[in-house]
Amino acid sequence: MNPPFLPFTRPSIDEETIAQVCAVLRSGWITSGPQVKAFEAELSAHCGGRPVRVFSSGTSTMEVALRLAGIGPGDEVITTPLSWVATANVILAVGARPVFVDVDPATRNIDLNRIEAAITPKTRALLPVDLAGLPVDRARLYALAERHGLRVIEDAAQSFGARWNGRPIGAEGDFASFSFHPNKNVTSIEGGALVLPADIDPALAERWRLQGVARSGFDGMEVDVPGGKFNLTDVAACVGRGQLKRLEEFTSRRRHLARTYFDTFDLDLGCDLPVMDWQNCNWHMFQIVLPQGIARPAFMQAMQERGIGTGVHYPAMHLFRLYRDLGYGPGMFPRAERIGAAIVTLPLFPAMVDADVERVCAAVRDSITTLKTQGPT
Ligand SMILES: *Cc1c(COP(=O)(O)O)cnc(C)c1O
């Protein structure tokens, strides 16, 4: 009998959370309400007491952060080409220009050594991404931002539960944006959270979140900004609260499974493995970069035939038509392009056991060996 198909990720929702969701559904208040307030308070406690507001997604959090930072037409925002396309799309959404800087091949995050060369008089902010939950060096990042008077919007969509200097990501810094999409380490089905810096009024963040509306008294209403429709429901917040309780358990489980990958993976296959970081990374994903000569679609198909799901996170986004139309193109960020064309996400989620990791590693070895003997197709 074949073992069941192993997806690359799967959320772990416990029965207690499901029961609490049912209670919310029966309560008569299902959209933004007391669950949202409680979730925000718990997230704030996790982030060292800083103000946190939750949103309908980790995309809306970043769009609002850019608006709160006053970024718009004529401004440039420096970011990485190797991320989920939301990272750059939100820069365009506020009318600014994304300026890509190539990645460091080891961390696969924005290369901090190359940022300074990309700064112009129009640069207003840095928008780094902690790919796979490996934090960008915060000390160097904030030194750069300070030297050039730039704001920082941390796209920490993947690094919830990761650490820097022993403190959780989000506990220090300028804006930090988290996503609670089902693939992320903690989920609210869909959702996101924005950690706010001290100079930003949380009430303004709330207005950008919901149509710009401010209410007062019994019937007072005023609107001062063209806010979006970015509020989180109480049902979603309830799921998020149930997940947040298990953050440490999830993170340590992921770390253990990542160690098992390193212990089991056949290094002779010629794949690039992630940076071995046991201090900071939350192990959101375990990603390999395939060796030259192994075509990714063929590899993914071979893995699927062996009962293993894989993912691609992500193709270099400056090669998408939207960004080519802005003047970007092949050859401009060769490291991101090479990684983006050969990176594969292997299964990693808390409900996996060591035997699953061993099965994945065996399937990787078998697939690559088979594809090598077949030669290029
Ligand atoms: C998931 C993700 C986002 C967007 O989050 P959503 O909640 O899906 O809107 C943004 N950036 C990165 C790096 C992500 O992984």
CSV table of C-alpha atoms and ligand atoms in Angstrom, one decimal:
chain,number,residue,atom,x,y,z
A,1,MET,CA,0.0,0.0,0.0
A,2,ASN,CA,1.3,3.4,-0.9
A,3,PRO,CA,1.6,6.0,1.9
A,4,PRO,CA,-0.8,8.9,1.6
A,5,PHE,CA,0.1,11.9,-0.6
A,6,LEU,CA,2.3,14.4,1.4
A,7,PRO,CA,1.4,18.0,0.5
A,8,PHE,CA,4.2,20.7,0.9
A,9,THR,CA,2.2,22.3,3.7
A,10,ARG,CA,-1.0,21.8,5.7
A,11,PRO,CA,-2.5,23.9,8.5
A,12,SER,CA,-3.0,22.3,12.0
A,13,ILE,CA,-6.3,23.4,13.4
A,14,ASP,CA,-7.2,21.8,16.7
A,15,GLU,CA,-10.7,20.8,17.9
A,16,GLU,CA,-10.7,23.4,20.6
A,17,THR,CA,-10.3,26.1,18.0
A,18,ILE,CA,-13.1,24.6,15.9
A,19,ALA,CA,-15.4,24.5,18.9
A,20,GLN,CA,-14.6,28.2,19.6
A,21,VAL,CA,-15.3,29.1,16.0
A,22,CYS,CA,-18.7,27.4,16.4
A,23,ALA,CA,-19.3,29.5,19.5
A,24,VAL,CA,-18.5,32.7,17.6
A,25,LEU,CA,-20.8,31.7,14.7
A,26,ARG,CA,-23.6,31.2,17.2
A,27,SER,CA,-22.9,34.4,19.1
A,28,GLY,CA,-24.7,36.7,16.8
A,29,TRP,CA,-21.5,38.8,16.1
A,30,ILE,CA,-19.4,37.3,13.3
A,31,THR,CA,-17.5,40.1,11.6
A,32,SER,CA,-15.0,42.5,13.3
A,33,GLY,CA,-15.7,42.6,17.1
A,34,PRO,CA,-14.5,41.3,20.4
A,35,GLN,CA,-12.4,38.4,18.8
A,36,VAL,CA,-10.5,40.9,16.7
A,37,LYS,CA,-9.8,43.1,19.8
A,38,ALA,CA,-8.6,40.1,21.8
A,39,PHE,CA,-6.4,38.8,18.9
A,40,GLU,CA,-4.9,42.3,18.5
A,41,ALA,CA,-4.1,42.4,22.3
A,42,GLU,CA,-2.5,38.9,22.2
A,43,LEU,CA,-0.4,39.9,19.1
A,44,SER,CA,0.6,43.1,20.8
A,45,ALA,CA,1.8,41.1,23.8
A,46,HIS,CA,3.8,38.9,21.5
A,47,CYS,CA,5.4,42.0,19.9
A,48,GLY,CA,6.7,43.5,23.1
A,49,GLY,CA,3.6,45.6,23.8
A,50,ARG,CA,3.8,47.5,20.5
A,51,PRO,CA,0.4,48.5,18.9
A,52,VAL,CA,-0.9,45.9,16.5
A,53,ARG,CA,-3.9,46.0,14.2
A,54,VAL,CA,-5.2,43.0,12.2
A,55,PHE,CA,-6.3,43.2,8.6
A,56,SER,CA,-8.0,40.9,6.0
A,57,SER,CA,-4.6,39.9,4.5
A,58,GLY,CA,-0.8,40.4,4.7
A,59,THR,CA,-1.2,42.4,1.5
A,60,SER,CA,-3.6,45.0,2.8
A,61,THR,CA,-1.3,45.4,5.9
A,62,MET,CA,1.6,46.4,3.6
A,63,GLU,CA,-0.5,48.7,1.4
A,64,VAL,CA,-1.8,50.5,4.6
A,65,ALA,CA,1.8,50.7,6.0
A,66,LEU,CA,3.0,52.4,2.8
A,67,ARG,CA,0.1,54.8,3.0
A,68,LEU,CA,0.8,55.5,6.7
A,69,ALA,CA,4.4,56.2,5.8
A,70,GLY,CA,3.2,58.8,3.3
A,71,ILE,CA,4.6,56.9,0.3
A,72,GLY,CA,3.0,57.6,-3.1
A,73,PRO,CA,3.5,58.8,-6.6
A,74,GLY,CA,7.1,59.9,-7.3
A,75,ASP,CA,8.5,57.8,-4.5
A,76,GLU,CA,10.8,54.8,-4.8
A,77,VAL,CA,10.7,51.8,-2.5
A,78,ILE,CA,13.6,49.3,-2.4
A,79,THR,CA,12.7,45.6,-2.3
A,80,THR,CA,13.8,42.1,-3.3
A,81,PRO,CA,12.8,40.5,-6.6
A,82,LEU,CA,12.6,37.1,-4.9
A,83,SER,CA,9.3,37.2,-3.0
A,84,TRP,CA,5.6,36.6,-3.4
A,85,VAL,CA,4.5,39.2,-5.9
A,86,ALA,CA,2.3,41.0,-3.3
A,87,THR,CA,5.5,42.6,-2.0
A,88,ALA,CA,6.0,44.7,-5.1
A,89,ASN,CA,2.3,44.9,-6.1
A,90,VAL,CA,1.5,47.0,-3.0
A,91,ILE,CA,4.2,49.5,-4.0
A,92,LEU,CA,2.6,49.9,-7.3
A,93,ALA,CA,-0.9,50.1,-5.6
A,94,VAL,CA,0.1,53.2,-3.8
A,95,GLY,CA,1.5,54.8,-6.9
A,96,ALA,CA,5.2,54.4,-6.0
A,97,ARG,CA,8.0,52.6,-7.9
A,98,PRO,CA,9.5,49.3,-6.8
A,99,VAL,CA,13.3,49.3,-7.1
A,100,PHE,CA,14.7,45.8,-6.9
A,101,VAL,CA,18.0,44.8,-5.4
A,102,ASP,CA,19.4,41.4,-6.1
A,103,VAL,CA,19.5,38.8,-3.3
A,104,ASP,CA,22.3,37.2,-1.3
A,105,PRO,CA,22.7,33.7,-2.8
A,106,ALA,CA,23.1,32.1,0.7
A,107,THR,CA,20.2,33.7,2.6
A,108,ARG,CA,18.1,34.3,-0.6
A,109,ASN,CA,17.1,37.6,1.0
A,110,ILE,CA,17.9,41.1,-0.3
A,111,ASP,CA,21.6,41.7,-0.4
A,112,LEU,CA,22.3,44.4,2.1
A,113,ASN,CA,25.6,45.2,0.5
A,114,ARG,CA,23.8,46.3,-2.7
A,115,ILE,CA,21.1,48.5,-1.2
A,116,GLU,CA,23.2,51.7,-1.0
A,117,ALA,CA,23.9,51.7,-4.7
A,118,ALA,CA,20.2,51.6,-5.4
A,119,ILE,CA,19.3,54.6,-3.2
A,120,THR,CA,18.3,57.8,-5.1
A,121,PRO,CA,16.9,61.1,-4.0
A,122,LYS,CA,13.4,59.6,-4.5
A,123,THR,CA,14.0,56.6,-2.2
A,124,ARG,CA,11.6,56.7,0.7
A,125,ALA,CA,11.6,53.2,2.2
A,126,LEU,CA,13.1,49.8,2.4
A,127,LEU,CA,10.7,46.8,2.1
A,128,PRO,CA,12.8,43.7,2.9
A,129,VAL,CA,11.3,40.2,3.0
A,130,ASP,CA,12.4,37.4,5.4
A,131,LEU,CA,12.1,34.6,2.9
A,132,ALA,CA,11.2,31.2,4.4
A,133,GLY,CA,11.3,32.9,7.8
A,134,LEU,CA,15.0,33.6,7.8
A,135,PRO,CA,15.3,37.2,9.1
A,136,VAL,CA,17.2,39.9,7.2
A,137,ASP,CA,20.0,41.2,9.4
A,138,ARG,CA,18.0,43.8,11.4
A,139,ALA,CA,21.1,45.6,12.8
A,140,ARG,CA,22.5,46.3,9.3
A,141,LEU,CA,19.0,47.0,7.9
A,142,TYR,CA,18.2,49.7,10.4
A,143,ALA,CA,21.7,51.2,10.3
A,144,LEU,CA,21.2,51.6,6.5
A,145,ALA,CA,17.7,53.1,7.0
A,146,GLU,CA,18.9,55.5,9.6
A,147,ARG,CA,21.9,56.7,7.6
A,148,HIS,CA,19.7,57.5,4.6
A,149,GLY,CA,16.5,58.7,6.5
A,150,LEU,CA,14.4,55.9,5.1
A,151,ARG,CA,11.3,54.2,6.6
A,152,VAL,CA,11.3,50.4,6.9
A,153,ILE,CA,8.3,48.2,6.2
A,154,GLU,CA,9.3,44.7,7.2
A,155,ASP,CA,7.5,42.2,5.0
A,156,ALA,CA,7.5,39.6,7.8
A,157,ALA,CA,4.6,37.6,6.2
A,158,GLN,CA,6.8,34.5,6.5
A,159,SER,CA,8.7,35.3,9.7
A,160,PHE,CA,6.0,35.3,12.4
A,161,GLY,CA,7.6,33.5,15.4
A,162,ALA,CA,11.1,34.1,14.1
A,163,ARG,CA,13.6,36.1,16.2
A,164,TRP,CA,16.3,38.7,16.1
A,165,ASN,CA,18.7,39.1,19.0
A,166,GLY,CA,16.5,36.8,21.1
A,167,ARG,CA,13.4,39.0,20.6
A,168,PRO,CA,10.4,38.1,18.3
A,169,ILE,CA,10.3,39.7,14.9
A,170,GLY,CA,7.8,42.6,15.3
A,171,ALA,CA,9.0,43.5,18.9
A,172,GLU,CA,11.4,46.1,17.5
A,173,GLY,CA,11.8,48.3,14.5
A,174,ASP,CA,9.6,50.4,12.2
A,175,PHE,CA,6.5,48.8,10.5
A,176,ALA,CA,6.3,45.0,10.6
A,177,SER,CA,3.7,43.2,8.5
A,178,PHE,CA,2.6,39.6,9.1
A,179,SER,CA,0.3,37.3,7.0
A,180,PHE,CA,-2.0,34.6,8.4
A,181,HIS,CA,-2.7,32.9,5.0
A,182,PRO,CA,-3.2,29.1,5.5
A,183,ASN,CA,0.3,28.4,4.2
A,184,LYS,CA,2.0,30.6,6.8
A,185,ASN,CA,3.2,29.3,10.2
A,186,VAL,CA,0.1,30.7,12.0
A,187,THR,CA,-3.2,31.1,10.1
A,188,SER,CA,-6.5,32.9,10.5
A,189,ILE,CA,-7.6,31.4,7.2
A,190,GLU,CA,-6.9,34.7,5.5
A,191,GLY,CA,-5.6,37.6,7.5
A,192,GLY,CA,-2.7,39.8,8.4
A,193,ALA,CA,-1.3,42.0,11.2
A,194,LEU,CA,0.5,45.3,11.1
A,195,VAL,CA,2.8,46.3,14.0
A,196,LEU,CA,2.9,50.1,14.2
A,197,PRO,CA,5.8,52.4,15.0
A,198,ALA,CA,5.4,55.0,17.8
A,199,ASP,CA,4.9,58.0,15.5
A,200,ILE,CA,1.8,56.5,13.8
A,201,ASP,CA,-1.7,56.9,15.3
A,202,PRO,CA,-3.3,53.5,15.5
A,203,ALA,CA,-6.7,55.2,14.9
A,204,LEU,CA,-5.4,56.3,11.5
A,205,ALA,CA,-4.4,52.8,10.7
A,206,GLU,CA,-8.0,51.7,11.6
A,207,ARG,CA,-9.4,54.3,9.2
A,208,TRP,CA,-7.3,53.2,6.3
A,209,ARG,CA,-8.5,49.7,7.2
A,210,LEU,CA,-12.2,50.5,6.9
A,211,GLN,CA,-13.3,53.2,4.4
A,212,GLY,CA,-11.7,56.0,6.4
A,213,VAL,CA,-14.6,56.1,8.8
A,214,ALA,CA,-14.3,57.6,12.3
A,215,ARG,CA,-17.4,57.3,14.5
A,216,SER,CA,-18.4,59.4,17.5
A,217,GLY,CA,-21.3,59.6,19.9
A,218,PHE,CA,-24.5,57.8,18.9
A,219,ASP,CA,-24.7,59.0,15.3
A,220,GLY,CA,-21.5,60.9,14.4
A,221,MET,CA,-19.5,59.8,11.4
A,222,GLU,CA,-16.5,61.5,9.6
A,223,VAL,CA,-14.3,60.3,6.8
A,224,ASP,CA,-10.9,61.8,6.1
A,225,VAL,CA,-9.0,59.2,4.0
A,226,PRO,CA,-10.1,56.9,1.2
A,227,GLY,CA,-9.6,53.7,3.2
A,228,GLY,CA,-10.1,50.2,2.0
A,229,LYS,CA,-12.3,47.3,3.1
A,230,PHE,CA,-9.5,45.4,4.9
A,231,ASN,CA,-11.1,44.4,8.2
A,232,LEU,CA,-10.7,40.9,9.7
A,233,THR,CA,-13.8,38.9,10.7
A,234,ASP,CA,-14.3,37.6,14.3
A,235,VAL,CA,-14.5,34.1,12.9
A,236,ALA,CA,-11.0,34.5,11.3
A,237,ALA,CA,-9.6,36.2,14.5
A,238,CYS,CA,-10.9,33.3,16.6
A,239,VAL,CA,-9.0,30.8,14.3
A,240,GLY,CA,-5.9,33.1,14.7
A,241,ARG,CA,-6.2,33.1,18.5
A,242,GLY,CA,-6.3,29.3,18.6
A,243,GLN,CA,-3.2,29.2,16.4
A,244,LEU,CA,-1.3,31.8,18.3
A,245,LYS,CA,-1.5,29.7,21.5
A,246,ARG,CA,0.5,27.1,19.7
A,247,LEU,CA,3.1,29.3,18.1
A,248,GLU,CA,6.1,28.0,20.2
A,249,GLU,CA,5.0,24.4,19.7
A,250,PHE,CA,4.7,24.9,15.9
A,251,THR,CA,8.0,26.7,15.6
A,252,SER,CA,10.0,24.2,17.6
A,253,ARG,CA,8.3,21.3,15.6
A,254,ARG,CA,9.3,23.0,12.4
A,255,ARG,CA,12.9,23.5,13.6
A,256,HIS,CA,13.1,19.9,14.6
A,257,LEU,CA,11.9,18.8,11.1
A,258,ALA,CA,14.4,21.1,9.5
A,259,ARG,CA,17.2,19.5,11.5
A,260,THR,CA,16.0,16.1,10.3
A,261,TYR,CA,16.2,17.4,6.7
A,262,PHE,CA,19.8,18.4,7.2
A,263,ASP,CA,20.6,15.1,8.9
A,264,THR,CA,19.0,13.1,6.1
A,265,PHE,CA,19.5,15.0,2.9
A,266,ASP,CA,22.0,13.6,0.4
A,267,LEU,CA,24.5,16.4,-0.2
A,268,ASP,CA,26.1,14.6,-3.1
A,269,LEU,CA,23.0,15.4,-5.2
A,270,GLY,CA,24.4,18.9,-5.7
A,271,CYS,CA,21.4,20.9,-4.4
A,272,ASP,CA,21.8,24.1,-2.5
A,273,LEU,CA,20.2,23.9,1.0
A,274,PRO,CA,19.0,26.7,3.2
A,275,VAL,CA,21.2,28.6,5.7
A,276,MET,CA,21.4,26.4,8.9
A,277,ASP,CA,20.0,28.9,11.4
A,278,TRP,CA,18.8,27.6,14.7
A,279,GLN,CA,18.6,31.0,16.5
A,280,ASN,CA,16.4,33.2,14.4
A,281,CYS,CA,14.6,31.3,11.6
A,282,ASN,CA,11.0,30.0,12.1
A,283,TRP,CA,11.5,27.5,9.3
A,284,HIS,CA,8.5,28.7,7.4
A,285,MET,CA,9.7,26.6,4.4
A,286,PHE,CA,12.5,24.2,3.6
A,287,GLN,CA,13.7,25.1,0.2
A,288,ILE,CA,16.3,23.6,-2.0
A,289,VAL,CA,17.8,25.0,-5.2
A,290,LEU,CA,18.1,22.2,-7.8
A,291,PRO,CA,21.5,21.6,-9.5
A,292,GLN,CA,22.2,22.8,-13.1
A,293,GLY,CA,20.7,20.4,-15.6
A,294,ILE,CA,17.7,19.3,-13.5
A,295,ALA,CA,14.5,20.8,-14.9
A,296,ARG,CA,12.2,21.9,-12.2
A,297,PRO,CA,8.9,20.8,-13.8
A,298,ALA,CA,10.3,17.3,-14.4
A,299,PHE,CA,11.6,17.2,-10.8
A,300,MET,CA,8.2,18.3,-9.5
A,301,GLN,CA,6.4,15.7,-11.6
A,302,ALA,CA,8.8,13.0,-10.4
A,303,MET,CA,8.2,14.0,-6.8
A,304,GLN,CA,4.4,14.0,-7.4
A,305,GLU,CA,4.6,10.5,-8.9
A,306,ARG,CA,6.4,9.5,-5.6
A,307,GLY,CA,3.6,10.9,-3.6
A,308,ILE,CA,5.3,14.1,-2.5
A,309,GLY,CA,3.9,17.6,-3.1
A,310,THR,CA,6.3,20.5,-3.8
A,311,GLY,CA,5.9,24.2,-4.4
A,312,VAL,CA,7.7,27.1,-6.1
A,313,HIS,CA,8.3,30.2,-3.8
A,314,TYR,CA,9.0,32.1,-6.0
A,315,PRO,CA,9.9,33.0,-9.6
A,316,ALA,CA,11.8,36.3,-9.7
A,317,MET,CA,9.0,38.8,-10.0
A,318,HIS,CA,10.8,41.4,-12.1
A,319,LEU,CA,10.3,39.0,-15.0
A,320,PHE,CA,6.5,39.2,-14.8
A,321,ARG,CA,5.0,41.2,-17.6
A,322,LEU,CA,3.8,43.9,-15.2
A,323,TYR,CA,7.4,44.6,-14.1
A,324,ARG,CA,8.9,44.2,-17.6
A,325,ASP,CA,6.6,46.9,-18.7
A,326,LEU,CA,8.3,49.1,-16.0
A,327,GLY,CA,11.7,48.5,-17.6
A,328,TYR,CA,12.8,45.4,-15.7
A,329,GLY,CA,14.0,42.3,-17.6
A,330,PRO,CA,16.2,39.2,-17.7
A,331,GLY,CA,19.8,39.6,-16.7
A,332,MET,CA,19.2,42.4,-14.3
A,333,PHE,CA,19.2,40.4,-11.1
A,334,PRO,CA,21.0,37.2,-12.0
A,335,ARG,CA,21.0,35.6,-8.5
A,336,ALA,CA,17.3,36.0,-8.0
A,337,GLU,CA,16.7,34.7,-11.6
A,338,ARG,CA,18.8,31.6,-11.1
A,339,ILE,CA,17.3,30.8,-7.7
A,340,GLY,CA,13.8,31.7,-8.9
A,341,ALA,CA,14.1,29.3,-11.8
A,342,ALA,CA,15.4,26.3,-9.7
A,343,ILE,CA,14.0,26.7,-6.2
A,344,VAL,CA,11.7,24.1,-4.8
A,345,THR,CA,9.8,24.0,-1.6
A,346,LEU,CA,9.8,20.6,0.1
A,347,PRO,CA,7.1,19.5,2.6
A,348,LEU,CA,7.4,21.1,6.0
A,349,PHE,CA,4.5,21.5,8.5
A,350,PRO,CA,4.0,20.7,12.2
A,351,ALA,CA,2.0,17.6,11.7
A,352,MET,CA,4.8,15.8,9.8
A,353,VAL,CA,6.9,13.1,11.5
A,354,ASP,CA,10.6,12.3,10.9
A,355,ALA,CA,9.6,9.4,8.7
A,356,ASP,CA,7.9,11.9,6.3
A,357,VAL,CA,11.1,13.8,6.0
A,358,GLU,CA,13.0,10.6,5.3
A,359,ARG,CA,10.5,9.8,2.6
A,360,VAL,CA,10.9,13.2,1.0
A,361,CYS,CA,14.7,12.9,1.1
A,362,ALA,CA,14.5,9.4,-0.5
A,363,ALA,CA,12.1,10.7,-3.2
A,364,VAL,CA,14.4,13.7,-3.9
A,365,ARG,CA,17.4,11.3,-4.3
A,366,ASP,CA,15.5,8.9,-6.5
A,367,SER,CA,14.0,11.7,-8.6
A,368,ILE,CA,17.3,13.5,-9.2
A,369,THR,CA,19.2,10.3,-9.9
A,370,THR,CA,16.5,9.2,-12.4
A,371,LEU,CA,16.5,12.6,-14.2
A,372,LYS,CA,20.3,12.7,-14.3
A,373,THR,CA,20.5,9.3,-16.1
A,374,GLN,CA,17.7,10.3,-18.5
A,375,GLY,CA,19.7,13.4,-19.4
A,376,PRO,CA,18.2,16.7,-20.7
A,377,THR,CA,14.9,16.2,-22.4
B,1,LIG,C1,2.0,35.5,2.0
B,1,LIG,C2,2.9,36.7,1.7
B,1,LIG,C3,2.4,37.9,1.5
B,1,LIG,C4,0.9,38.3,1.4
B,1,LIG,O1,0.1,37.8,2.4
B,1,LIG,P1,-1.4,37.5,2.1
B,1,LIG,O2,-2.0,37.3,3.5
B,1,LIG,O3,-1.5,36.3,1.3
B,1,LIG,O4,-2.0,38.8,1.5
B,1,LIG,C5,3.3,39.0,1.3
B,1,LIG,N1,4.6,38.8,1.3
B,1,LIG,C6,5.1,37.6,1.5
B,1,LIG,C7,6.6,37.4,1.5
B,1,LIG,C8,4.3,36.5,1.7
B,1,LIG,O5,4.8,35.2,1.8
